Amino acid sequence: MTDETATSPAPSRRSLLAVGGAGLALGAAAAGGAVALTRDGGDDMQPAAESGGAVPFHGAHQAGIATPVQDRLHFAAFDVKTDDREAFVQLLKDWTKAAALMTEGRAVGEGAYGGLAEAPPDDTGEALGLKPSRLTLTIGFGPSLFDTYGKAFGIADARPEALVELPKFPGDNLDKARSGGDLCVQACADDPQVAVHAIRNLARIGFGKVAIRWSQLGFGKTSSTTPDAQTPRNLMGFKDGTRNIAGTETDRLAQHVWADGPSWMAGGSYLVARRIRMNIETWDRTSLQEQEDVFGRDKGEGAPVGKAKERDEPFLKAMKPTAHVRLAHPDANHGATILRRGYSFTDGTDGLGRLDAGLFFLAYMKDVRKGFIPVQRNLATDALNEYIQHVGSAVFAVPPGVRDGKDWWGRGLFERKDG
Amino acid sequence: MTDETATSPAPSRRSLLAVGGAGLALGAAAAGGAVALTRDGGDDMQPAAESGGAVPFHGAHQAGIATPVQDRLHFAAFDVKTDDREAFVQLLKDWTKAAALMTEGRAVGEGAYGGLAEAPPDDTGEALGLKPSRLTLTIGFGPSLFDTYGKAFGIADARPEALVELPKFPGDNLDKARSGGDLCVQACADDPQVAVHAIRNLARIGFGKVAIRWSQLGFGKTSSTTPDAQTPRNLMGFKDGTRNIAGTETDRLAQHVWADGPSWMAGGSYLVARRIRMNIETWDRTSLQEQEDVFGRDKGEGAPVGKAKERDEPFLKAMKPTAHVRLAHPDANHGATILRRGYSFTDGTDGLGRLDAGLFFLAYMKDVRKGFIPVQRNLATDALNEYIQHVGSAVFAVPPGVRDGKDWWGRGLFERKDG
Ligand code: HEM
Ligand code: HEM
């Protein structure tokens, strides 16, 4: 598997739509592939972090995992509202088509004003004129999809063993209304309006078949999957994502991120989402020393205790036994390694005037049982726990990539031959 | 008054802080004005829309009104928690100092890691390494500040006549928890992390004296105050802000936006904030024709009914009598004109799975009685009302600009000679 760098030019949604005036039906233009991003090989692609460009939608893996982390997130969990298999499969096909268009910077269907005046437009229009903004759309299937709709959809036997429900961890204070979901779509883009537009239009296409259960907006990435980029800071003021799997590390991705089986999942991954609220006010009254002890890294440079540079190898024994990095490091977890791709959130203030803010933690891994669960278990004694609370939780099986224009999200699951 | 274009170079917060290592106290550097943005004249300044640069904090007017609209918003309304005049005045001075630093892309006080290890850092740190991002911080005083603290603070007689409470408008469905406030700070920046950081650090400095009453994040500007820029689209998919007061239109600003009196308010303005929720799902099922009728403009180009181009002068009589533009236009309101500076918001989903999304409407004007109130009254028959609901409301007196490093927010009010 090679990881080349490729970003398409950045056509604006407006310029694409304006061709031929408002009356033009866009189906033809879209199919014609003036901005053909479809890849012919099965290899993965690393689009450069040019913020206006398009990230290829088709490929061996879904984009949005190894893709260099975009600036903004809109994440939605959906519940299924139909037990009609054909209707659900049609939805997956319709979603796939719309997702491919939107990631190219195009409008859905006949666009926001290209259809009949008597009909609602196919596209809601707020992304007209905006660039593709490296939009990626990544779908996942929750355990409840298999449990609740397994019989109706003929997928009861296909639930992967690696897709387990998470156990209750000490300190969990989960809100059901922000947890779970039969499906999820992760929309990442450098422009939030592009991400919000994508989720909204998918929800709209799904009307009557699926409904949003909860959603989360993330305004600042907290992880980096590009090794030489400036590491972003989380809302505690610390560099976050220093030691992560880079999108270019093909071997480590194969070892820790891409799923092996069941066969419909090969090349996919498993996603754990946790809404982690920070006790910002308490944190802000904590001394610099305590803050640095909590993580085992210094605040300015982000260097591990006793080291000078951010990228220096952490010496775990120099840290407090309760330091977050010491407990989360693969060496403390029999090698367990996950790819973090979280975002900061701020959802206003709660009834007590405290900022409802924190980290929307997203992590991808080969097997939930060997990734998130052992690490989170080991974090039971984490000094950080005094300042955070996990308030939402979900887990999803993220199928492999859509190969080409004929393939669709989840086809491997719904048309599988084996278990 | 001239409106020149000037943007300072964009130093990164990190580079400023790194000078001299973590132990450096930054007070001196800040006062030394290595990046001196202070203006000596009293004229207003139009910083270019270069996204990384700094917008001058000092000037005749507060920045954030005529300033070209930045991409993101964090707006916070505060309640006062002290009746100690000196403490409150000190807060305003401390806020002013911090605001001047943050808008220059610097950290507060001794920074995020420059102080004593035993003390909490002065700055929360999540904006380290980020550019100034055209951050503007704009303060406002609510009617309740004068009513509740007028005696204690010696400002009871100073409440401007133009700062009236808004009447109840038909269709209002206001949530008290998202309305009012003794003070407000509008933070606008091209990077949301910079805006969020600013509000958080002001809230932190205000601990014990003020507390956040409500706050609102806006992810996409819906107005433009730069005449030749691409007009942004709101969540209904329409171009919004086509006919607005441009930040360069000195005469119209003087006529419609900058307050005349009382004398402590000269050069200030009045701000109306309305959280307007959109019934997105209903709107999305509405025909293109109906959508265009509602606004009196077409969806693609944004041209007024019967005209070809967005910037063509609207012919109001060609529009439906209930068209939003027809009813909001100055010609329908005895010339009443406001400067709109609103943002789109999406705050997840409500209990019914509907997107909690809409327009956080912000408008600046010379007099609330002659600006927002008559226009909003005239919108009683607006066809748009079927698709929106006003759910939050607040009004503030926005004092004039901070002149220089010795001046502070609200000094004119607290040290005034006359009424
Ligand atoms: C609000 C909650 C959290 C915050 C603020 C946070 C912050 C951080 C920071 C600042 C670092 C050091 C820099 C880096 O290498 O990225 C780090 C490392 C790490 N965190 Fe977290 N983290 C949080 C929750 C979690 C959770 C829930 C997990 C997984 C269960 C996790 C797993 C890791 C891992 C694996 C590392 C890298 C350790 C290493 O290899 O050195 N973190 N985190
Ligand atoms: C969700 C609520 C609203 C939406 C979606 C909306 C949208 C629009 C749109 C699309 C335009 C036409 C383009 C333009 O000139 O900017 C417009 C114009 C305008 N709107 Fe609104 N608006 C909303 C609420 C309001 C409110 C509450 C007011 C004031 C009370 C207002 C005042 C105006 C004015 C003054 C104009 C310009 C009219 C002209 O001079 O032609 N709008 N609005």
Tab-separated table of N, CA and C in Angstrom, chain B residues 2 18 32 157 219 246 408:
chain	number	residue	atom	x	y	z
B	2	THR	N	-11.694	58.965	7.834
B	2	THR	CA	-11.194	58.197	6.705
B	2	THR	C	-11.195	56.719	7.056
B	18	ALA	N	7.624	32.533	22.915
B	18	ALA	CA	8.828	31.721	23.037
B	18	ALA	C	10.065	32.575	23.285
B	32	GLY	N	5.942	47.455	25.544
B	32	GLY	CA	6.905	47.993	24.604
B	32	GLY	C	6.356	48.151	23.199
B	157	ASP	N	-28.286	57.505	36.400
B	157	ASP	CA	-28.811	58.554	35.518
B	157	ASP	C	-28.234	58.500	34.118
B	219	PHE	N	-21.033	29.603	13.730
B	219	PHE	CA	-19.992	28.960	12.923
B	219	PHE	C	-19.863	29.558	11.536
B	246	ALA	N	-21.843	48.860	4.429
B	246	ALA	CA	-20.460	48.390	4.328
B	246	ALA	C	-19.602	49.132	5.346
B	408	TRP	N	-9.860	52.732	29.034
B	408	TRP	CA	-10.429	51.395	29.282
B	408	TRP	C	-11.911	51.370	28.935
